[in-house]
mmCIF file of C-alpha atoms and ligand atoms in Angstrom:
data_model
loop_
_atom_site.group_PDB
_atom_site.id
_atom_site.type_symbol
_atom_site.label_atom_id
_atom_site.label_comp_id
_atom_site.label_asym_id
_atom_site.label_seq_id
_atom_site.Cartn_x
_atom_site.Cartn_y
_atom_site.Cartn_z
ATOM 1 C CA MET A 233 81.488 28.350 111.762
ATOM 2 C CA THR A 234 82.797 26.868 108.537
ATOM 3 C CA LYS A 235 85.424 29.029 106.890
ATOM 4 C CA ARG A 236 83.889 31.488 104.433
ATOM 5 C CA PRO A 237 82.887 31.622 101.665
ATOM 6 C CA ILE A 238 80.126 29.129 102.364
ATOM 7 C CA ALA A 239 77.819 30.356 99.597
ATOM 8 C CA TYR A 240 78.151 32.150 96.269
ATOM 9 C CA LEU A 241 75.710 33.575 93.752
ATOM 10 C CA ALA A 242 75.564 31.120 90.860
ATOM 11 C CA GLY A 243 72.893 32.966 88.869
ATOM 12 C CA ILE A 244 70.851 36.154 89.015
ATOM 13 C CA GLY A 245 67.759 37.474 87.254
ATOM 14 C CA SER A 246 65.349 40.385 87.301
ATOM 15 C CA ALA A 247 62.020 41.467 85.874
ATOM 16 C CA THR A 248 59.709 44.456 86.002
ATOM 17 C CA PRO A 249 56.036 44.895 85.155
ATOM 18 C CA ARG A 250 55.341 46.310 81.684
ATOM 19 C CA ARG A 251 53.945 49.766 82.485
ATOM 20 C CA VAL A 252 56.459 52.599 82.833
ATOM 21 C CA VAL A 253 55.316 55.694 84.738
ATOM 22 C CA THR A 254 57.492 58.764 84.233
ATOM 23 C CA ASN A 255 57.768 61.812 86.467
ATOM 24 C CA THR A 256 55.934 63.734 83.763
ATOM 25 C CA ASP A 257 53.052 61.238 84.015
ATOM 26 C CA LEU A 258 52.885 61.902 87.769
ATOM 27 C CA GLU A 259 52.775 65.664 87.161
ATOM 28 C CA LYS A 260 49.286 65.113 85.686
ATOM 29 C CA THR A 261 47.793 63.796 88.937
ATOM 30 C CA LEU A 262 50.034 65.179 91.687
ATOM 31 C CA ASP A 263 51.201 68.631 92.793
ATOM 32 C CA THR A 264 54.797 67.845 91.847
ATOM 33 C CA SER A 265 57.299 68.368 89.038
ATOM 34 C CA ASN A 266 59.894 66.336 87.199
ATOM 35 C CA GLU A 267 62.521 68.855 88.340
ATOM 36 C CA TRP A 268 61.639 68.453 92.046
ATOM 37 C CA ILE A 269 61.654 64.653 91.861
ATOM 38 C CA VAL A 270 64.968 64.464 89.966
ATOM 39 C CA GLU A 271 66.672 67.030 92.192
ATOM 40 C CA ARG A 272 65.472 65.581 95.528
ATOM 41 C CA THR A 273 65.614 61.856 94.687
ATOM 42 C CA GLY A 274 67.333 61.120 91.340
ATOM 43 C CA ILE A 275 64.286 59.123 90.180
ATOM 44 C CA ARG A 276 63.022 59.634 86.599
ATOM 45 C CA GLN A 277 60.614 56.715 86.118
ATOM 46 C CA ARG A 278 59.268 53.578 87.793
ATOM 47 C CA HIS A 279 57.244 50.493 86.812
ATOM 48 C CA PHE A 280 53.702 49.846 88.055
ATOM 49 C CA ALA A 281 52.088 46.413 87.746
ATOM 50 C CA GLU A 282 48.755 46.173 85.990
ATOM 51 C CA HIS A 283 45.882 43.945 87.107
ATOM 52 C CA ASP A 284 47.026 40.851 85.210
ATOM 53 C CA GLU A 285 50.558 41.104 86.686
ATOM 54 C CA THR A 286 50.931 39.484 90.094
ATOM 55 C CA LEU A 287 54.039 39.478 92.263
ATOM 56 C CA THR A 288 54.434 35.789 91.439
ATOM 57 C CA SER A 289 54.112 36.383 87.683
ATOM 58 C CA TYR A 290 57.068 38.750 87.347
ATOM 59 C CA SER A 291 59.088 37.073 90.117
ATOM 60 C CA LEU A 292 58.796 33.858 88.123
ATOM 61 C CA VAL A 293 60.575 35.514 85.179
ATOM 62 C CA ALA A 294 63.393 36.709 87.477
ATOM 63 C CA ALA A 295 63.670 33.302 89.172
ATOM 64 C CA GLN A 296 63.766 31.404 85.872
ATOM 65 C CA GLN A 297 66.552 33.685 84.599
ATOM 66 C CA ALA A 298 68.580 33.112 87.775
ATOM 67 C CA ILE A 299 68.083 29.338 87.652
ATOM 68 C CA ALA A 300 69.023 29.176 83.949
ATOM 69 C CA GLN A 301 72.103 31.344 84.492
ATOM 70 C CA ALA A 302 73.200 28.954 87.252
ATOM 71 C CA GLY A 303 72.917 26.124 84.702
ATOM 72 C CA LEU A 304 70.219 24.421 86.779
ATOM 73 C CA SER A 305 66.555 23.504 86.533
ATOM 74 C CA ALA A 306 63.823 24.356 89.045
ATOM 75 C CA GLY A 307 63.951 20.819 90.435
ATOM 76 C CA ASP A 308 67.501 21.475 91.698
ATOM 77 C CA ILE A 309 66.305 24.147 94.166
ATOM 78 C CA ASP A 310 66.361 22.949 97.805
ATOM 79 C CA GLY A 311 64.503 25.937 99.214
ATOM 80 C CA ILE A 312 63.032 29.364 98.428
ATOM 81 C CA ILE A 313 63.343 32.504 100.562
ATOM 82 C CA PHE A 314 61.002 35.184 99.242
ATOM 83 C CA ALA A 315 61.635 38.654 100.682
ATOM 84 C CA THR A 316 58.635 40.946 100.264
ATOM 85 C CA VAL A 317 56.254 43.282 102.091
ATOM 86 C CA THR A 318 53.660 42.978 99.320
ATOM 87 C CA PRO A 319 52.815 39.265 99.147
ATOM 88 C CA ASP A 320 50.192 38.147 96.619
ATOM 89 C CA HIS A 321 48.120 36.789 99.531
ATOM 90 C CA ARG A 322 48.179 36.986 103.323
ATOM 91 C CA LEU A 323 48.082 33.192 103.285
ATOM 92 C CA PRO A 324 49.927 31.140 102.081
ATOM 93 C CA SER A 325 53.369 32.591 101.375
ATOM 94 C CA THR A 326 54.320 33.945 97.955
ATOM 95 C CA ALA A 327 57.340 31.629 98.223
ATOM 96 C CA CYS A 328 54.933 28.683 98.008
ATOM 97 C CA GLY A 329 53.147 30.407 95.107
ATOM 98 C CA LEU A 330 56.459 30.798 93.280
ATOM 99 C CA GLN A 331 57.385 27.185 94.007
ATOM 100 C CA ALA A 332 54.117 26.064 92.391
ATOM 101 C CA ALA A 333 54.657 28.423 89.436
ATOM 102 C CA LEU A 334 58.114 26.887 88.942
ATOM 103 C CA GLY A 335 56.368 23.514 88.776
ATOM 104 C CA VAL A 336 58.224 21.909 91.662
ATOM 105 C CA ALA A 337 57.264 20.610 95.108
ATOM 106 C CA GLY A 338 59.036 19.138 98.086
ATOM 107 C CA GLY A 339 61.704 21.678 99.009
ATOM 108 C CA TRP A 340 61.052 24.247 101.719
ATOM 109 C CA ALA A 341 59.693 27.760 100.998
ATOM 110 C CA PHE A 342 58.852 30.778 103.131
ATOM 111 C CA ASP A 343 58.421 34.552 102.973
ATOM 112 C CA LEU A 344 60.758 36.903 104.785
ATOM 113 C CA VAL A 345 59.494 40.325 105.912
ATOM 114 C CA ALA A 346 62.382 42.755 106.340
ATOM 115 C CA ALA A 347 61.285 45.542 103.950
ATOM 116 C CA CYS A 348 64.081 47.157 101.888
ATOM 117 C CA PRO A 349 66.989 45.046 103.226
ATOM 118 C CA GLY A 350 64.886 41.889 102.673
ATOM 119 C CA PHE A 351 67.177 40.562 99.923
ATOM 120 C CA VAL A 352 70.280 41.169 102.070
ATOM 121 C CA TYR A 353 68.549 39.463 105.020
ATOM 122 C CA GLY A 354 67.594 36.618 102.668
ATOM 123 C CA MET A 355 71.201 36.116 101.559
ATOM 124 C CA ALA A 356 72.346 35.968 105.190
ATOM 125 C CA VAL A 357 69.597 33.474 106.074
ATOM 126 C CA ALA A 358 70.379 31.321 103.018
ATOM 127 C CA GLU A 359 74.051 31.199 103.953
ATOM 128 C CA GLY A 360 73.106 30.158 107.509
ATOM 129 C CA MET A 361 70.789 27.438 106.227
ATOM 130 C CA MET A 362 73.576 26.058 104.062
ATOM 131 C CA GLU A 363 75.876 26.080 107.085
ATOM 132 C CA VAL A 364 73.456 23.861 109.060
ATOM 133 C CA GLY A 365 72.797 21.501 106.146
ATOM 134 C CA LEU A 366 69.334 22.667 105.082
ATOM 135 C CA GLY A 367 70.276 23.006 101.434
ATOM 136 C CA ASP A 368 73.049 23.407 98.888
ATOM 137 C CA THR A 369 71.050 25.379 96.323
ATOM 138 C CA ILE A 370 68.765 28.131 97.613
ATOM 139 C CA LEU A 371 66.691 30.614 95.602
ATOM 140 C CA VAL A 372 66.541 34.060 97.223
ATOM 141 C CA VAL A 373 63.989 36.471 95.754
ATOM 142 C CA GLY A 374 63.445 40.148 96.534
ATOM 143 C CA ALA A 375 60.263 41.380 94.910
ATOM 144 C CA GLU A 376 57.591 43.993 95.476
ATOM 145 C CA LYS A 377 54.363 45.438 94.150
ATOM 146 C CA LEU A 378 54.668 48.664 96.130
ATOM 147 C CA SER A 379 52.106 50.366 93.867
ATOM 148 C CA SER A 380 49.491 48.267 95.714
ATOM 149 C CA ILE A 381 50.331 49.814 99.120
ATOM 150 C CA THR A 382 51.178 53.377 98.048
ATOM 151 C CA ASP A 383 48.753 56.281 98.406
ATOM 152 C CA GLN A 384 48.850 57.587 94.850
ATOM 153 C CA THR A 385 47.456 60.940 96.047
ATOM 154 C CA ASP A 386 50.308 61.522 98.554
ATOM 155 C CA ARG A 387 53.090 63.313 96.700
ATOM 156 C CA SER A 388 55.617 62.617 99.465
ATOM 157 C CA THR A 389 55.509 58.845 98.785
ATOM 158 C CA ALA A 390 53.808 58.344 95.398
ATOM 159 C CA ILE A 391 56.832 59.658 93.513
ATOM 160 C CA LEU A 392 59.251 57.288 95.241
ATOM 161 C CA PHE A 393 58.069 53.709 94.959
ATOM 162 C CA GLY A 394 57.988 51.226 92.101
ATOM 163 C CA ASP A 395 57.414 47.537 91.371
ATOM 164 C CA GLY A 396 59.971 44.909 90.395
ATOM 165 C CA ALA A 397 61.586 41.578 91.152
ATOM 166 C CA GLY A 398 65.090 40.206 91.468
ATOM 167 C CA ALA A 399 66.338 36.717 92.226
ATOM 168 C CA ALA A 400 69.579 34.888 92.918
ATOM 169 C CA VAL A 401 70.508 31.238 93.175
ATOM 170 C CA LEU A 402 72.926 30.726 96.050
ATOM 171 C CA ARG A 403 75.015 27.570 95.904
ATOM 172 C CA ARG A 404 77.579 26.036 98.183
ATOM 173 C CA ALA A 405 80.920 27.737 97.493
ATOM 174 C CA GLY A 406 83.856 25.961 95.884
ATOM 175 C CA THR A 407 87.545 26.610 96.508
ATOM 176 C CA ASP A 408 87.963 29.551 94.122
ATOM 177 C CA GLY A 409 87.240 32.184 96.803
ATOM 178 C CA ARG A 410 84.014 33.404 95.146
ATOM 179 C CA GLY A 411 81.127 34.046 97.504
ATOM 180 C CA ILE A 412 79.950 35.816 100.636
ATOM 181 C CA LEU A 413 82.839 37.184 102.730
ATOM 182 C CA SER A 414 80.805 38.920 105.439
ATOM 183 C CA THR A 415 77.262 39.753 106.525
ATOM 184 C CA TYR A 416 75.857 42.286 108.973
ATOM 185 C CA LEU A 417 72.211 42.778 109.982
ATOM 186 C CA GLY A 418 70.596 45.341 112.293
ATOM 187 C CA ALA A 419 67.181 46.636 113.354
ATOM 188 C CA ASP A 420 65.564 49.254 115.621
ATOM 189 C CA GLY A 421 61.857 48.634 116.086
ATOM 190 C CA THR A 422 61.414 51.707 118.293
ATOM 191 C CA LEU A 423 61.442 53.840 115.127
ATOM 192 C CA ALA A 424 58.744 51.826 113.318
ATOM 193 C CA PRO A 425 56.110 54.624 113.149
ATOM 194 C CA LEU A 426 58.396 56.734 110.953
ATOM 195 C CA LEU A 427 57.779 54.356 108.028
ATOM 196 C CA HIS A 428 54.834 51.990 108.307
ATOM 197 C CA ILE A 429 51.390 50.883 107.258
ATOM 198 C CA PRO A 430 49.241 51.578 110.312
ATOM 199 C CA GLY A 431 46.317 49.253 109.577
ATOM 200 C CA GLY A 432 45.215 46.145 107.743
ATOM 201 C CA GLY A 433 47.155 43.687 109.895
ATOM 202 C CA SER A 434 45.643 41.647 112.729
ATOM 203 C CA ALA A 435 46.057 44.571 115.162
ATOM 204 C CA ASP A 436 43.727 46.708 113.050
ATOM 205 C CA PRO A 437 41.934 44.416 110.597
ATOM 206 C CA LEU A 438 40.433 45.593 107.333
ATOM 207 C CA SER A 439 37.255 47.627 107.661
ATOM 208 C CA GLU A 440 35.434 50.214 105.586
ATOM 209 C CA GLU A 441 36.584 52.916 107.986
ATOM 210 C CA LEU A 442 40.227 51.805 107.720
ATOM 211 C CA ILE A 443 40.105 52.002 103.925
ATOM 212 C CA ARG A 444 38.362 55.380 104.041
ATOM 213 C CA ASP A 445 41.186 56.671 106.290
ATOM 214 C CA LYS A 446 43.824 55.019 104.059
ATOM 215 C CA ARG A 447 45.403 53.257 107.036
ATOM 216 C CA HIS A 448 46.221 50.328 104.693
ATOM 217 C CA LEU A 449 48.733 52.468 102.774
ATOM 218 C CA ILE A 450 52.348 53.549 103.471
ATOM 219 C CA LYS A 451 52.935 56.531 105.766
ATOM 220 C CA MET A 452 56.433 57.956 105.877
ATOM 221 C CA ALA A 453 58.165 60.818 107.697
ATOM 222 C CA GLY A 454 60.588 61.355 104.822
ATOM 223 C CA ARG A 455 63.098 63.699 106.424
ATOM 224 C CA GLU A 456 63.521 61.559 109.574
ATOM 225 C CA VAL A 457 63.817 58.384 107.507
ATOM 226 C CA PHE A 458 66.418 60.094 105.352
ATOM 227 C CA LYS A 459 68.619 60.912 108.375
ATOM 228 C CA ALA A 460 68.263 57.425 109.859
ATOM 229 C CA ALA A 461 69.038 55.881 106.463
ATOM 230 C CA VAL A 462 72.331 57.756 106.123
ATOM 231 C CA LEU A 463 73.409 56.743 109.643
ATOM 232 C CA ALA A 464 72.439 53.069 109.323
ATOM 233 C CA MET A 465 73.784 52.653 105.783
ATOM 234 C CA SER A 466 77.084 54.240 106.849
ATOM 235 C CA ARG A 467 77.371 51.956 109.878
ATOM 236 C CA SER A 468 76.479 48.958 107.702
ATOM 237 C CA THR A 469 79.299 49.692 105.257
ATOM 238 C CA ASP A 470 81.798 49.926 108.158
ATOM 239 C CA GLU A 471 80.586 46.638 109.649
ATOM 240 C CA ALA A 472 80.555 44.651 106.402
ATOM 241 C CA ILE A 473 84.029 45.859 105.425
ATOM 242 C CA SER A 474 85.631 45.179 108.821
ATOM 243 C CA ARG A 475 83.874 41.795 109.240
ATOM 244 C CA ALA A 476 85.355 40.772 105.873
ATOM 245 C CA GLY A 477 88.792 41.761 107.157
ATOM 246 C CA LEU A 478 89.062 44.381 104.419
ATOM 247 C CA THR A 479 89.402 48.146 104.072
ATOM 248 C CA SER A 480 87.311 50.386 101.825
ATOM 249 C CA SER A 481 90.090 50.446 99.229
ATOM 250 C CA ASP A 482 89.426 46.711 98.700
ATOM 251 C CA ILE A 483 85.832 47.405 97.598
ATOM 252 C CA ASP A 484 85.555 47.473 93.801
ATOM 253 C CA LEU A 485 81.838 48.267 93.640
ATOM 254 C CA LEU A 486 79.203 49.447 96.109
ATOM 255 C CA ILE A 487 75.608 48.472 95.337
ATOM 256 C CA PRO A 488 73.427 50.431 97.755
ATOM 257 C CA HIS A 489 69.666 50.327 98.239
ATOM 258 C CA GLN A 490 68.188 52.583 95.570
ATOM 259 C CA ALA A 491 65.963 54.927 97.591
ATOM 260 C CA ASN A 492 67.429 58.373 97.084
ATOM 261 C CA LEU A 493 70.560 59.513 95.225
ATOM 262 C CA ARG A 494 71.448 61.863 98.092
ATOM 263 C CA ILE A 495 71.403 58.974 100.604
ATOM 264 C CA ILE A 496 73.583 56.939 98.234
ATOM 265 C CA GLU A 497 76.074 59.803 97.840
ATOM 266 C CA ALA A 498 76.289 60.311 101.616
ATOM 267 C CA THR A 499 76.825 56.575 102.185
ATOM 268 C CA ALA A 500 79.567 56.416 99.552
ATOM 269 C CA LYS A 501 81.281 59.476 101.029
ATOM 270 C CA HIS A 502 81.233 57.931 104.504
ATOM 271 C CA ALA A 503 82.725 54.701 103.139
ATOM 272 C CA GLY A 504 85.441 56.677 101.333
ATOM 273 C CA LEU A 505 84.300 55.416 97.933
ATOM 274 C CA PRO A 506 84.187 57.682 94.855
ATOM 275 C CA MET A 507 80.885 57.636 92.922
ATOM 276 C CA GLU A 508 82.700 55.826 90.053
ATOM 277 C CA LYS A 509 82.710 52.806 92.381
ATOM 278 C CA VAL A 510 79.003 53.091 93.180
ATOM 279 C CA PHE A 511 76.220 51.559 91.102
ATOM 280 C CA VAL A 512 73.076 53.642 90.675
ATOM 281 C CA ASN A 513 69.989 52.705 88.638
ATOM 282 C CA LEU A 514 67.197 54.302 90.693
ATOM 283 C CA GLU A 515 66.447 56.732 87.862
ATOM 284 C CA ARG A 516 64.842 53.771 86.031
ATOM 285 C CA TYR A 517 62.970 51.980 88.821
ATOM 286 C CA GLY A 518 62.501 54.282 91.833
ATOM 287 C CA ASN A 519 62.585 52.632 95.239
ATOM 288 C CA THR A 520 61.545 48.987 94.824
ATOM 289 C CA SER A 521 62.292 47.973 98.439
ATOM 290 C CA SER A 522 63.559 44.370 98.586
ATOM 291 C CA ALA A 523 63.863 44.195 94.770
ATOM 292 C CA SER A 524 66.231 47.150 94.677
ATOM 293 C CA ILE A 525 69.533 45.340 95.354
ATOM 294 C CA PRO A 526 68.976 42.362 93.006
ATOM 295 C CA LEU A 527 67.666 44.673 90.229
ATOM 296 C CA ALA A 528 70.894 46.655 90.611
ATOM 297 C CA LEU A 529 73.071 43.528 90.714
ATOM 298 C CA VAL A 530 71.632 42.332 87.412
ATOM 299 C CA ASP A 531 72.027 45.739 85.749
ATOM 300 C CA ALA A 532 75.583 46.103 87.090
ATOM 301 C CA VAL A 533 76.565 42.806 85.461
ATOM 302 C CA ARG A 534 74.716 43.650 82.210
ATOM 303 C CA GLU A 535 76.482 47.023 82.004
ATOM 304 C CA GLY A 536 79.903 45.468 82.626
ATOM 305 C CA ARG A 537 80.318 47.275 85.977
ATOM 306 C CA LEU A 538 80.492 44.010 87.973
ATOM 307 C CA LYS A 539 82.957 41.438 86.698
ATOM 308 C CA PRO A 540 84.249 38.105 88.023
ATOM 309 C CA GLY A 541 86.840 38.491 90.782
ATOM 310 C CA MET A 542 85.570 41.916 91.923
ATOM 311 C CA VAL A 543 84.713 42.588 95.574
ATOM 312 C CA VAL A 544 81.200 44.040 95.826
ATOM 313 C CA MET A 545 79.400 45.440 98.868
ATOM 314 C CA LEU A 546 75.602 45.416 99.136
ATOM 315 C CA VAL A 547 74.015 47.723 101.711
ATOM 316 C CA SER A 548 70.378 48.459 102.464
ATOM 317 C CA PHE A 549 68.033 50.213 104.898
ATOM 318 C CA GLY A 550 64.284 50.454 105.303
ATOM 319 C CA ALA A 551 61.119 50.079 107.363
ATOM 320 C CA GLY A 552 61.501 48.487 110.758
ATOM 321 C CA PHE A 553 63.875 50.184 110.850
ATOM 322 C CA ALA A 554 65.960 47.328 109.505
ATOM 323 C CA TRP A 555 69.273 47.413 107.699
ATOM 324 C CA GLY A 556 72.052 45.136 106.581
ATOM 325 C CA SER A 557 75.092 44.629 104.387
ATOM 326 C CA VAL A 558 77.001 41.902 102.604
ATOM 327 C CA VAL A 559 80.488 41.842 101.098
ATOM 328 C CA LEU A 560 81.088 39.210 98.465
ATOM 329 C CA LYS A 561 83.660 38.230 95.901
ATOM 330 C CA TRP A 562 81.911 38.041 92.526
HETATM 331 O O1 UT7 B 1373 63.364 52.715 101.280
HETATM 332 C C1 UT7 B 1373 63.106 53.006 102.599
HETATM 333 C C2 UT7 B 1373 63.707 54.215 103.019
HETATM 334 N N1 UT7 B 1373 63.074 55.379 102.454
HETATM 335 C C3 UT7 B 1373 63.860 56.389 102.195
HETATM 336 O O2 UT7 B 1373 65.040 56.240 102.280
HETATM 337 C C4 UT7 B 1373 63.238 57.734 101.861
HETATM 338 C C5 UT7 B 1373 63.963 58.784 102.639
HETATM 339 N N2 UT7 B 1373 63.495 60.126 102.423
HETATM 340 C C6 UT7 B 1373 63.676 60.799 101.272
HETATM 341 O O3 UT7 B 1373 64.158 60.265 100.304
HETATM 342 C C7 UT7 B 1373 63.312 62.265 101.236
HETATM 343 O O4 UT7 B 1373 63.053 62.707 102.554
HETATM 344 C C8 UT7 B 1373 62.098 62.585 100.331
HETATM 345 C C9 UT7 B 1373 62.479 62.419 98.881
HETATM 346 C C10 UT7 B 1373 60.923 61.699 100.684
HETATM 347 C C11 UT7 B 1373 61.663 64.032 100.532
HETATM 348 O O5 UT7 B 1373 62.760 64.903 100.254
HETATM 349 P P1 UT7 B 1373 63.160 66.053 101.287
HETATM 350 O O6 UT7 B 1373 64.262 66.797 100.667
HETATM 351 O O7 UT7 B 1373 63.430 65.398 102.608
HETATM 352 O O8 UT7 B 1373 61.882 66.948 101.306
HETATM 353 P P2 UT7 B 1373 60.957 67.340 102.548
HETATM 354 O O9 UT7 B 1373 60.124 66.183 102.963
HETATM 355 O O10 UT7 B 1373 61.792 68.025 103.584
HETATM 356 O O11 UT7 B 1373 60.013 68.403 101.868
HETATM 357 C C12 UT7 B 1373 60.527 69.648 101.339
HETATM 358 C C13 UT7 B 1373 59.403 70.364 100.635
HETATM 359 C C14 UT7 B 1373 58.123 70.439 101.466
HETATM 360 O O12 UT7 B 1373 57.518 71.701 101.211
HETATM 361 P P3 UT7 B 1373 57.727 72.933 102.227
HETATM 362 O O13 UT7 B 1373 57.183 72.464 103.548
HETATM 363 O O14 UT7 B 1373 59.196 73.190 102.251
HETATM 364 O O15 UT7 B 1373 56.925 74.019 101.592
HETATM 365 C C15 UT7 B 1373 57.255 69.366 100.896
HETATM 366 O O16 UT7 B 1373 55.885 69.611 101.058
HETATM 367 O O17 UT7 B 1373 59.048 69.661 99.445
HETATM 368 C C16 UT7 B 1373 57.639 69.418 99.437
HETATM 369 N N3 UT7 B 1373 57.402 68.173 98.726
HETATM 370 C C17 UT7 B 1373 57.242 68.109 97.393
HETATM 371 N N4 UT7 B 1373 57.241 69.077 96.447
HETATM 372 C C18 UT7 B 1373 57.047 68.680 95.173
HETATM 373 C C19 UT7 B 1373 57.328 66.911 99.226
HETATM 374 N N5 UT7 B 1373 57.108 66.029 98.230
HETATM 375 C C20 UT7 B 1373 57.051 66.758 97.090
HETATM 376 C C21 UT7 B 1373 56.852 66.426 95.736
HETATM 377 N N6 UT7 B 1373 56.851 67.401 94.816
HETATM 378 N N7 UT7 B 1373 56.674 65.140 95.323
#
């Protein structure tokens, strides 16, 4: 393998649908309370897309920001990796939809299904594609419209998920040391039923009965997922740090998947990082699956928490189960 860094993030962007739904709004339709949600998750509000807002429409805003920040135009993009579990259509990919919305054609484009760590998986795939000569400038998007697959009458999931999009332009690294220092990916498909959508795929195609039984919506065994998340996120931090040849004291900022503040705190504790070195923004967006890490990256830069030269670790876990981590020099 070529000596790292092979790829760095030249530009990032994010966008959310307009409508903000607070915990107090949810109190009106669900047997829940703002206090319970804040205490058990840390979430205070989330964004839900309205009918005129497609995944492509708000991902386009995030992608255009990332491309502009990289000082490029859409025509400079060699390929698009679009991580999502809520594509606009079953066929074709939302990556192709985004390519068309950007007004370009010719480069490659595909969707990547890895749930919450989708953006981390996408970064690792983009780096690998650069290594084998399939592009020098790759757009990685993590975006979701989880409101479309959430049972809004199920208080154990409806309070958690939100919609949003994040994007990054990865470019071939120069000699300044900026870029990806390590990647780690993992999965355990034997635990799939703990967090899944039972129906609506080709194994159990859409039917009136399926919709009546809500088999097209997310089912989650929250407590079990919680335990698995802490274990996998902890292991992922160890792997990413050691693969980069670093120790936890070298990490300037941890950007974890924003699912639950208690999972984040446990992960940080395991990694030996004080919460001052951890970025948290889930109070504003809830759990946005693959959009969570890039939404946090953008906010961390905007808030001055992530500055050039810092070493940042991204770590994520979700349905599959799948997990992964990346250490990079910003
Ligand atoms: O992004 C992919 C990964 N996903 C995650 O990481 C999510 C992981 N899981 C979690 O974040 C947490 O398990 C939840 C936030 C989903 C739930 O928190 P918990 O502390 O594990 O609660 P629990 O499921 O053990 O439920 C405790 C109680 C139950 O009542 P009883 O049986 O003790 O009477 C639930 O029925 O809380 C009740 N409950 C609620 N009460 C008010 C569950 N949801 C709610 C709610 N409002 N929204």
